[in-house]
PDB file of C-alpha atoms in Angstrom:
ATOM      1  CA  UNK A1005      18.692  -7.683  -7.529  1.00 65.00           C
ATOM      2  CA  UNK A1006      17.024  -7.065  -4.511  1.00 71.00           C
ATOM      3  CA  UNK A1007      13.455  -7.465  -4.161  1.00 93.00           C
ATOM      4  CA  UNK A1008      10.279  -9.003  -2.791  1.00 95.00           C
ATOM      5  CA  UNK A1009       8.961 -11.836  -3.873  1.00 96.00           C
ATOM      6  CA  UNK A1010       5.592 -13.210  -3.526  1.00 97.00           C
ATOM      7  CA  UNK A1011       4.040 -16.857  -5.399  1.00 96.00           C
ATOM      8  CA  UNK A1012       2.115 -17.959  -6.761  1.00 95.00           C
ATOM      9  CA  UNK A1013       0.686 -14.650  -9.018  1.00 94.00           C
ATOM     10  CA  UNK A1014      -2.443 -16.085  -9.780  1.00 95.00           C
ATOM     11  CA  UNK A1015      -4.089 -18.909  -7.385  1.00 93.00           C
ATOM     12  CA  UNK A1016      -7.513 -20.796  -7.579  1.00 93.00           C
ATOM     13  CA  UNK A1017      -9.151 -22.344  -4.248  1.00 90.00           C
ATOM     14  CA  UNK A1018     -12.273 -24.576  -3.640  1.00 89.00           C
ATOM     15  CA  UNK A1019     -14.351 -23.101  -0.845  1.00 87.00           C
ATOM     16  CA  UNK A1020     -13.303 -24.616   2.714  1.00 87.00           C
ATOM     17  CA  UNK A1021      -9.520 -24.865   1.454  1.00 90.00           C
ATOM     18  CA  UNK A1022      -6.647 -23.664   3.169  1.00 93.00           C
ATOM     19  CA  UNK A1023      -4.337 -21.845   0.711  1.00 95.00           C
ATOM     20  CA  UNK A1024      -1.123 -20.372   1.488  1.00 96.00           C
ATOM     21  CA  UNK A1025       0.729 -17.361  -0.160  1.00 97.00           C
ATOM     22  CA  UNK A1026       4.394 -17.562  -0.019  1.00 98.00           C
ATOM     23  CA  UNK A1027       6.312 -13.963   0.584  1.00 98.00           C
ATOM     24  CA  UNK A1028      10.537 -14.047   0.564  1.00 97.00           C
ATOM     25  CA  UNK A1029      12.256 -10.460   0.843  1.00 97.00           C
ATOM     26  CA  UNK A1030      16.024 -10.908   0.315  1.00 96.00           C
ATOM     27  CA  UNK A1031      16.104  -6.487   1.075  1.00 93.00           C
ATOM     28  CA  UNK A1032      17.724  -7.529   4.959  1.00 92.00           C
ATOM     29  CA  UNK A1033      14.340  -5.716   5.969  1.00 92.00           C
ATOM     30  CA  UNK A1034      13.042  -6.203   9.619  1.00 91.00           C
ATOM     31  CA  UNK A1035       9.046  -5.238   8.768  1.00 91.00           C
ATOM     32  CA  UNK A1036       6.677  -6.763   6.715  1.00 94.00           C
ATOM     33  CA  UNK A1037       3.050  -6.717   5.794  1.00 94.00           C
ATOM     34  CA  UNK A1038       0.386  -8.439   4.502  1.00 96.00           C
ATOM     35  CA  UNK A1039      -2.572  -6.193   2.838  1.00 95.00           C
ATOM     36  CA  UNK A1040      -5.378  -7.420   0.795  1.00 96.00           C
ATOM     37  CA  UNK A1041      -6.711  -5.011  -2.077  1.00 94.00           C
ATOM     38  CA  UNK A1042     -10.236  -5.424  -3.428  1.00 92.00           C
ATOM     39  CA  UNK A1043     -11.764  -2.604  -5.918  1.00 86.00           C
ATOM     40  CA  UNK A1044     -12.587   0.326  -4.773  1.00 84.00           C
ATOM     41  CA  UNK A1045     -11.711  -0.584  -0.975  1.00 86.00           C
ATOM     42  CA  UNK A1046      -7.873   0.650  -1.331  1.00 89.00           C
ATOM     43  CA  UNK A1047      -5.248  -1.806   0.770  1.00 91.00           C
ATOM     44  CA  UNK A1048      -6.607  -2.901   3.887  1.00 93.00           C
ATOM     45  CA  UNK A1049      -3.791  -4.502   6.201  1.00 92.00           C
ATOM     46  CA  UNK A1050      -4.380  -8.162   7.060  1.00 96.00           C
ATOM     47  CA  UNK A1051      -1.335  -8.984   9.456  1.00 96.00           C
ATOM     48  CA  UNK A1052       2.365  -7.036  10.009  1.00 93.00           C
ATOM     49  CA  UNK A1053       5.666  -8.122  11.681  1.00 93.00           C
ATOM     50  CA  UNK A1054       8.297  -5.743  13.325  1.00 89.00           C
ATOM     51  CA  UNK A1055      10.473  -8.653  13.685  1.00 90.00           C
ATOM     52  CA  UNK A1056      11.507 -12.146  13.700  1.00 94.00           C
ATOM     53  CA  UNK A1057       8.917 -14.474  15.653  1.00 95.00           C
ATOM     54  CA  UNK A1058       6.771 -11.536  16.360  1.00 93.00           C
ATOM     55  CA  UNK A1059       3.457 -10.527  14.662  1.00 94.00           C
ATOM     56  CA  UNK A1060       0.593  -8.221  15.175  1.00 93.00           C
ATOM     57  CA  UNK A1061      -3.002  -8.584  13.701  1.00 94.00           C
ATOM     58  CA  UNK A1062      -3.870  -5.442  11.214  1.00 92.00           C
ATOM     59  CA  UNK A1063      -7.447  -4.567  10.927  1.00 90.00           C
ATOM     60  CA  UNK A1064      -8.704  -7.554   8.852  1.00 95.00           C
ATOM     61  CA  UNK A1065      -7.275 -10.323  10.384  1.00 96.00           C
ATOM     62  CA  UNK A1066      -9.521 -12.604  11.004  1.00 96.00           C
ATOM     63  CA  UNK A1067      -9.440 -16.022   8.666  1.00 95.00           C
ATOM     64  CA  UNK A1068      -5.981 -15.615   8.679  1.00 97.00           C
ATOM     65  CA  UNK A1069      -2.543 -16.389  10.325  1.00 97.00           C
ATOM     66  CA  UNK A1070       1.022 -15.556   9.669  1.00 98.00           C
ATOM     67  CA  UNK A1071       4.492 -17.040  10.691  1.00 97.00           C
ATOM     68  CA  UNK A1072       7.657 -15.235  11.139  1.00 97.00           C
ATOM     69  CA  UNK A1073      10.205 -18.067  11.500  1.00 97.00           C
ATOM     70  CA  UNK A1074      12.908 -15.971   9.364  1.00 96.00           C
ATOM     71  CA  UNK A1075      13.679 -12.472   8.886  1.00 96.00           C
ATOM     72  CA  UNK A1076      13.246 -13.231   5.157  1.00 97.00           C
ATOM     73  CA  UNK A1077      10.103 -14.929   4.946  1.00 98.00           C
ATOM     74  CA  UNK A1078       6.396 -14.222   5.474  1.00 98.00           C
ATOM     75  CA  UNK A1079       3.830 -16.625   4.465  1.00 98.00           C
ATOM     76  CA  UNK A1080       0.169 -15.762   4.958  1.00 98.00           C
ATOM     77  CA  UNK A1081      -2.397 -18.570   5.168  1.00 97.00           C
ATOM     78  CA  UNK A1082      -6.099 -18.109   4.199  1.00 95.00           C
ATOM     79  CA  UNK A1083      -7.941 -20.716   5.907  1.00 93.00           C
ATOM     80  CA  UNK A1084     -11.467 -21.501   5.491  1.00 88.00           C
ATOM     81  CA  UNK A1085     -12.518 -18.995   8.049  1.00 87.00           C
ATOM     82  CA  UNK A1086     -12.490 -16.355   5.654  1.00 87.00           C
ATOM     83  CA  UNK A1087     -15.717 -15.490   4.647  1.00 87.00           C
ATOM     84  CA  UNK A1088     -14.765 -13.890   1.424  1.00 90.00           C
ATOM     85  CA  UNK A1089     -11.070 -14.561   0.266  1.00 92.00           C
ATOM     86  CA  UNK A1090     -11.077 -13.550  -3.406  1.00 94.00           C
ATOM     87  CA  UNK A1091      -8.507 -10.893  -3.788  1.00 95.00           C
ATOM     88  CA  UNK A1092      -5.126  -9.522  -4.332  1.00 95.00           C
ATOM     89  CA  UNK A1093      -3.014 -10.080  -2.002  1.00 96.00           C
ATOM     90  CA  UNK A1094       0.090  -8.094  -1.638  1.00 95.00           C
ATOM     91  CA  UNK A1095       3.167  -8.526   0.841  1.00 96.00           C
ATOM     92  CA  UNK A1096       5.593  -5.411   1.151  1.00 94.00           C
ATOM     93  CA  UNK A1097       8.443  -4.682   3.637  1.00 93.00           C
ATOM     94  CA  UNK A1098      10.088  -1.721   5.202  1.00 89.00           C
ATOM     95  CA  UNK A1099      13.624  -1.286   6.813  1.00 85.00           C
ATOM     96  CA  UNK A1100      11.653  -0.955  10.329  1.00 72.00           C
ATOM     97  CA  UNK A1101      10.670   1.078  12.601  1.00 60.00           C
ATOM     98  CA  UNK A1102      11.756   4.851  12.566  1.00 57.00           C
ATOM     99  CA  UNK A1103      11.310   7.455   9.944  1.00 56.00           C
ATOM    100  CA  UNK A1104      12.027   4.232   7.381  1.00 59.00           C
ATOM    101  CA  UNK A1105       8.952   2.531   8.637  1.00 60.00           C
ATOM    102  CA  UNK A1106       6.453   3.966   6.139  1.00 69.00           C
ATOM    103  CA  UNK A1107       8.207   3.310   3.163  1.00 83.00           C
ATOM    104  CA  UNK A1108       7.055   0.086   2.157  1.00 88.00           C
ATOM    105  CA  UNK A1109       8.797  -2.166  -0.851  1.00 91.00           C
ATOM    106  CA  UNK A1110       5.949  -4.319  -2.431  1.00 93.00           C
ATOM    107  CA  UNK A1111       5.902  -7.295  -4.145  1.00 94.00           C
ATOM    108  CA  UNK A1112       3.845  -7.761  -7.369  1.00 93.00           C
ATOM    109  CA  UNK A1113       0.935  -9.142  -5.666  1.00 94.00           C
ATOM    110  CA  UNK A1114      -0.571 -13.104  -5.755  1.00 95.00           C
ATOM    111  CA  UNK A1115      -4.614 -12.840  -6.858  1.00 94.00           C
ATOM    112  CA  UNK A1116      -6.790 -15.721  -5.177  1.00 95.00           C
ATOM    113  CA  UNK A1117      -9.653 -16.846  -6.553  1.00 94.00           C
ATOM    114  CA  UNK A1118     -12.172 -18.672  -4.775  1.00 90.00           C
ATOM    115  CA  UNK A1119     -14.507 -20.960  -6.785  1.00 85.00           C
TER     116      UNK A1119
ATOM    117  CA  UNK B1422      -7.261   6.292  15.164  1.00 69.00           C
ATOM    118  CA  UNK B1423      -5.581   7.750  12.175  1.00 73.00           C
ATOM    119  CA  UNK B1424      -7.535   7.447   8.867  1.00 87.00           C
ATOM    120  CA  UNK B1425      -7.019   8.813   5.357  1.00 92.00           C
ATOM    121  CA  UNK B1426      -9.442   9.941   2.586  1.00 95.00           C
ATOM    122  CA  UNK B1427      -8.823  10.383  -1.383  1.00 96.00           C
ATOM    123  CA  UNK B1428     -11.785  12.469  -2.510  1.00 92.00           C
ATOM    124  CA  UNK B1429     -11.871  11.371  -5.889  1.00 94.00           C
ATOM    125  CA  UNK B1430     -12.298   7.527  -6.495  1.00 95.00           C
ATOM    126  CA  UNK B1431     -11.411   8.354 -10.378  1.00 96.00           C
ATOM    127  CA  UNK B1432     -10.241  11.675 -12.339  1.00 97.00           C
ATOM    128  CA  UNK B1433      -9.784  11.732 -15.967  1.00 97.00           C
ATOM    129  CA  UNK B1434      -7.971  14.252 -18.082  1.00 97.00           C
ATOM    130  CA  UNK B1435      -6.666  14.609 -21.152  1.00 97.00           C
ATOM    131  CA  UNK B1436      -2.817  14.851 -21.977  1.00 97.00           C
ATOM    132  CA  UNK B1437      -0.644  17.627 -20.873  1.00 97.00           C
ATOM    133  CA  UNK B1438      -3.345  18.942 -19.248  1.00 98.00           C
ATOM    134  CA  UNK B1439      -2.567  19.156 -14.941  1.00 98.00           C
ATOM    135  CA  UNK B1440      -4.033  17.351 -12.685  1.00 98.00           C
ATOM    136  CA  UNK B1441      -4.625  17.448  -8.325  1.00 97.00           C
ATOM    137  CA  UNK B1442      -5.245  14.077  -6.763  1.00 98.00           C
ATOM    138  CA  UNK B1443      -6.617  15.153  -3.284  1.00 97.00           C
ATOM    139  CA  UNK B1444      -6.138  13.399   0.218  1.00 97.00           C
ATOM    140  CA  UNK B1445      -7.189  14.568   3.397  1.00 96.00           C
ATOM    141  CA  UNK B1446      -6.319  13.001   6.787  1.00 93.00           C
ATOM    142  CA  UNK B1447      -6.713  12.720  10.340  1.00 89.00           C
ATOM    143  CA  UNK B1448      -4.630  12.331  13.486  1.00 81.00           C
ATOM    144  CA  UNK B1449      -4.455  13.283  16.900  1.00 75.00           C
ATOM    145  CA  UNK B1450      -0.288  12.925  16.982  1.00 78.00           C
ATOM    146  CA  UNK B1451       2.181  13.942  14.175  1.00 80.00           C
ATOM    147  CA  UNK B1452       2.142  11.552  10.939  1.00 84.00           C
ATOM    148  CA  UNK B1453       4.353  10.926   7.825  1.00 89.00           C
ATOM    149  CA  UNK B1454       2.323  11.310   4.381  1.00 92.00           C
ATOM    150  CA  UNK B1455       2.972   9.113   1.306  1.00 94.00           C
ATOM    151  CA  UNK B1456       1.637   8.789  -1.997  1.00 96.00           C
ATOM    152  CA  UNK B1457       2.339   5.452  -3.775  1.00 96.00           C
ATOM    153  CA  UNK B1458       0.971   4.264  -7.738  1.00 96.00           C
ATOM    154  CA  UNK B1459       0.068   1.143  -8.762  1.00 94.00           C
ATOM    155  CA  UNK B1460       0.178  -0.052 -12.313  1.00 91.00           C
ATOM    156  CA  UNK B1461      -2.243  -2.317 -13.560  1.00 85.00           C
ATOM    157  CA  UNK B1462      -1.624  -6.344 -11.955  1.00 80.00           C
ATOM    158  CA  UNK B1463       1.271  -4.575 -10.127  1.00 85.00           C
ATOM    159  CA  UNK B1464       2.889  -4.226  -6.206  1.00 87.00           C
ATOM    160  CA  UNK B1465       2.674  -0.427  -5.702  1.00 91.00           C
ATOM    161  CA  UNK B1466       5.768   1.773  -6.137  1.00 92.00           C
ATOM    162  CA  UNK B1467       6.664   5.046  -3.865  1.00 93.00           C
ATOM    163  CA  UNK B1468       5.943   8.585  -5.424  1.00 95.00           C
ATOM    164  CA  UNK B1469       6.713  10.602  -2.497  1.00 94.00           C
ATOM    165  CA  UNK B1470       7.066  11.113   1.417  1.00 92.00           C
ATOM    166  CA  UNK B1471       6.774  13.791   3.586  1.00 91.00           C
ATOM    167  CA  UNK B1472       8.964  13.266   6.650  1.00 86.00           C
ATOM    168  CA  UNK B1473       9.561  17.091   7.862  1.00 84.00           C
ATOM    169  CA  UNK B1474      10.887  19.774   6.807  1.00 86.00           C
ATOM    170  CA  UNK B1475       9.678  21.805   3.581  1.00 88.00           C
ATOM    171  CA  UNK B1476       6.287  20.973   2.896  1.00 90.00           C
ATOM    172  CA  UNK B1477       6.616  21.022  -0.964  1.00 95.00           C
ATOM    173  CA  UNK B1478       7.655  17.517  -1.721  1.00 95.00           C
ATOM    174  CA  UNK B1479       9.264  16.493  -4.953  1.00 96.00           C
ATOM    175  CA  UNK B1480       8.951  12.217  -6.328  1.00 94.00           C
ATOM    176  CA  UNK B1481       9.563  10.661  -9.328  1.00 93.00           C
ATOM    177  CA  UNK B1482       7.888  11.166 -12.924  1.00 92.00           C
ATOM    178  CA  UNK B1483       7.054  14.696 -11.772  1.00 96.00           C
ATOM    179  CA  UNK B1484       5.110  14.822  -9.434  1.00 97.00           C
ATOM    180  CA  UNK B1485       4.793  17.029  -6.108  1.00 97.00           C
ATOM    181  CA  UNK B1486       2.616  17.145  -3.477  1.00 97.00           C
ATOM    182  CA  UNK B1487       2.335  19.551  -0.368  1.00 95.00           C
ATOM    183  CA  UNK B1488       1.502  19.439   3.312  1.00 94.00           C
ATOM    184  CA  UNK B1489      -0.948  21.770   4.765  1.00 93.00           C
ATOM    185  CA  UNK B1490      -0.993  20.959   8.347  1.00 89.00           C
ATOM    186  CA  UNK B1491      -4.122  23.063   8.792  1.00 90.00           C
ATOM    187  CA  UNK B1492      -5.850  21.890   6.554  1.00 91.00           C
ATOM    188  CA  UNK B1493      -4.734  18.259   7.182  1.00 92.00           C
ATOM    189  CA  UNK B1494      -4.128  17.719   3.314  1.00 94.00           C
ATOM    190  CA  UNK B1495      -1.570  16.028   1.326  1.00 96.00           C
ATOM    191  CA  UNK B1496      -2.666  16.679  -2.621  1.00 97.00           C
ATOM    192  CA  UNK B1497      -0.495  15.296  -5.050  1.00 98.00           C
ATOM    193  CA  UNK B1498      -0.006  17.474  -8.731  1.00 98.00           C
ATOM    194  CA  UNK B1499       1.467  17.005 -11.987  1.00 98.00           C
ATOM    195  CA  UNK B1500       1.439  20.227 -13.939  1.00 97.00           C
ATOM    196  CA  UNK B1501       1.014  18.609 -17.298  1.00 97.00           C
ATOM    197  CA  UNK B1502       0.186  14.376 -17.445  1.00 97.00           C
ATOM    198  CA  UNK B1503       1.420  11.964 -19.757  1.00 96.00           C
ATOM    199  CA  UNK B1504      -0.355   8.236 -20.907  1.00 95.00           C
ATOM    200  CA  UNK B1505       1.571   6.863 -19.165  1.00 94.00           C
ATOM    201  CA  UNK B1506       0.485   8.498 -16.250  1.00 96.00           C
ATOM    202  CA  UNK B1507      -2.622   5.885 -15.895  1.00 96.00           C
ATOM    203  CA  UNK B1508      -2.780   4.024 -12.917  1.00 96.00           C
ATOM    204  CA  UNK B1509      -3.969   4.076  -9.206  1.00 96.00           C
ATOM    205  CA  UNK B1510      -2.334   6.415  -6.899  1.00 97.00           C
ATOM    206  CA  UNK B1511      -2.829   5.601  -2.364  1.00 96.00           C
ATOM    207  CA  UNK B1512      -2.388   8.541   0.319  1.00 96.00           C
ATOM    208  CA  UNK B1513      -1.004   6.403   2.659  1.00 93.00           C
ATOM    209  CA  UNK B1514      -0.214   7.633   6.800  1.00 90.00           C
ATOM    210  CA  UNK B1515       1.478   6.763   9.531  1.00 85.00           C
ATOM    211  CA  UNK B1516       1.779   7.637  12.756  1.00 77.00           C
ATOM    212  CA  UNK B1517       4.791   9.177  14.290  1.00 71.00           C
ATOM    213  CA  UNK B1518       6.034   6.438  16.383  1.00 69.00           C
ATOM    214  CA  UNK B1519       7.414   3.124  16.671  1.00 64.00           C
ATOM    215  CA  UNK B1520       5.645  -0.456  15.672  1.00 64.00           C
ATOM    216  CA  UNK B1521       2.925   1.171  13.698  1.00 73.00           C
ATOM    217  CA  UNK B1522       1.856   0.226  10.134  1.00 79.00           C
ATOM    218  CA  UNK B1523       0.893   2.763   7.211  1.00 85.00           C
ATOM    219  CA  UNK B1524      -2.575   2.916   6.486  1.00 88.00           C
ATOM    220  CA  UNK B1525      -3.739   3.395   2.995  1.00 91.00           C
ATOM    221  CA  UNK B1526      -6.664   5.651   1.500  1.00 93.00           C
ATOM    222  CA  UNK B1527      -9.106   3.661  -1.016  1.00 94.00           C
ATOM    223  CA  UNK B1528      -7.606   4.815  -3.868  1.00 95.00           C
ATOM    224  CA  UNK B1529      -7.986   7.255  -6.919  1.00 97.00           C
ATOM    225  CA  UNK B1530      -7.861   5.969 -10.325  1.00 96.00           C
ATOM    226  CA  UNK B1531      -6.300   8.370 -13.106  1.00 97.00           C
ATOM    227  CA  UNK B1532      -7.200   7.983 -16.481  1.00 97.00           C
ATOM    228  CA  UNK B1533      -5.147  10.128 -18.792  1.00 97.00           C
ATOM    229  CA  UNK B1534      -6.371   9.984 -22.894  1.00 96.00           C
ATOM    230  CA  UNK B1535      -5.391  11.831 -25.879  1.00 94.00           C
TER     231      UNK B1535
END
C-alpha cells in the first residue's frame, strides 16, 4: 500500500543531542513537509520541499535542517539549537504544486521527548 | 500573509445532536479551504476541500462545510454526531498559487458523549 512513513513513533533525547526523524513516502509525490504540533498551538510548519534537492524554511525553522537527496525521502534533524524540541512531529506530502498542492497525505507522526 | 482562525479551541455535544466547527480566514489573493481530523496519536486525514465551484462541500463521515467568501468563513457541520466523531479537526489554507504550503488553524477539539 501506498503511504508515508515516518520512524521512530516515539523518541527520547538528552538536551544538546542531535536527533533525526526519518520520513520515506513511496506515493511518487514531489512535495513534502515537515510540521511540528504542540497542544493547543495547531501544526506549525518547520521546513517544506517542492522538489528534489530543493527546500524552503516554513515559519519555525530555526534549530532545524532538512535534506532532499531523493524524491522519496525527507529526514528532518533537530539539533541542539532548538530551544524547545519536545513535540510531535509530523511529515506529510502532496502531489505538488497546482490545485493538488493543499492536499497533504500525513504520516502517523514521531513524538520527541527531550529529557 | 494568509492566516486562519478556529473559534472554538473545544466543543462538546452529546450524540446525534449537530454540531458547527467554525473557521474564519484571511487573504489578500484567492485561497483553497480544507478541513482535516486527527485521531488521537494519529497523522491527520482529509475531510474536505474547497477548490471552486459550489460552495457547499461534501467529505467523508458526513460532514459538509461551506464557503462564504464575504464573510471569509469555512464552517464545517455534521447534522447529527456520532462517538466516534471525537477527535481534532484543522481549517487549513492555501494560497492560490504555486510553491506555497497550507497553513493550519490551532485546532478545535470535539468531544462527542452519550
Amino acid at each position: 500500500d501506498g503511504g508515508i512513513t515516518q520512524s521512530p513513533k516515539y523518541l527520547f533525547r538528552k538536551e544538546g543531542q542531535n536527533v533525526t526523524l526519518s520520513c520515506e513516502q513511496n506515493l511518487n509525490h514531489d512535495a513534502m513537509y515537515w510540521y511540528r504540533q504542540d497542544p493547543g498551538q495547531g501544526l506549525r510548519l518547520i521546513y517544506y520541499s517542492q522538489i528534489v534537492n530543493d527546500f524552503q524554511k516554513g515559519d519555525i525553522a530555526e534549530g532545524y535542517s532538512v535534506s532532499r537527496e531523493k524524491k522519496e525521502s525527507f529526514p528532518l534533524t533537530v539539533t541542539s539549537a532548538q530551544k524547545n524540541p519536545t513535540a510531535f512531529y509530523l511529515c506529510a506530502s502532496s502531489v505538488g504544486t497546482g490545485t493538488n498542492t493543499g492536499e497533504l497525505f500525513f504520516g502517523e507522526g514521531s513524538r520527541l521527548t527531550v529529557l | 500573509a494568509q492566516s486562519v482562525t478556529q473559534l472554538d479551541s473545544q466543543v462538546p455535544v452529546f450524540e446525534e445532536a449537530p454540531v458547527e466547527l467554525r473557521c474564519n480566514y484571511s487573504s489578500s489573493v484567492s485561497v483553497y479551504l480544507f478541513w482535516y481530523v486527527q485521531y488521537p496519536n494519529q497523522g491527520l486525514q482529509l475531510l474536505l476541500k474547497y477548490l471552486s465551484g459550489s460552495t457547499l462541500v461534501k467529505g467523508i463521515n458526513g460532514f459538509e462545510a461551506e464557503f462564504n467568501k464575504s464573510q471569509t468563513s469555512f464552517h464545517l457541520r455534521k447534522p447529527s454526531v456520532h462517538i466516534s466523531d471525537t477527535a481534532e479537526y484543522f481549517c487549513a489554507v492555501i494560497l492560490n498559487q504555486a510553491g506555497t504550503a497550507l497553513i493550519f488553524g490551532k485546532g478545535t477539539t470535539l468531544s462527542v458523549s452519550s
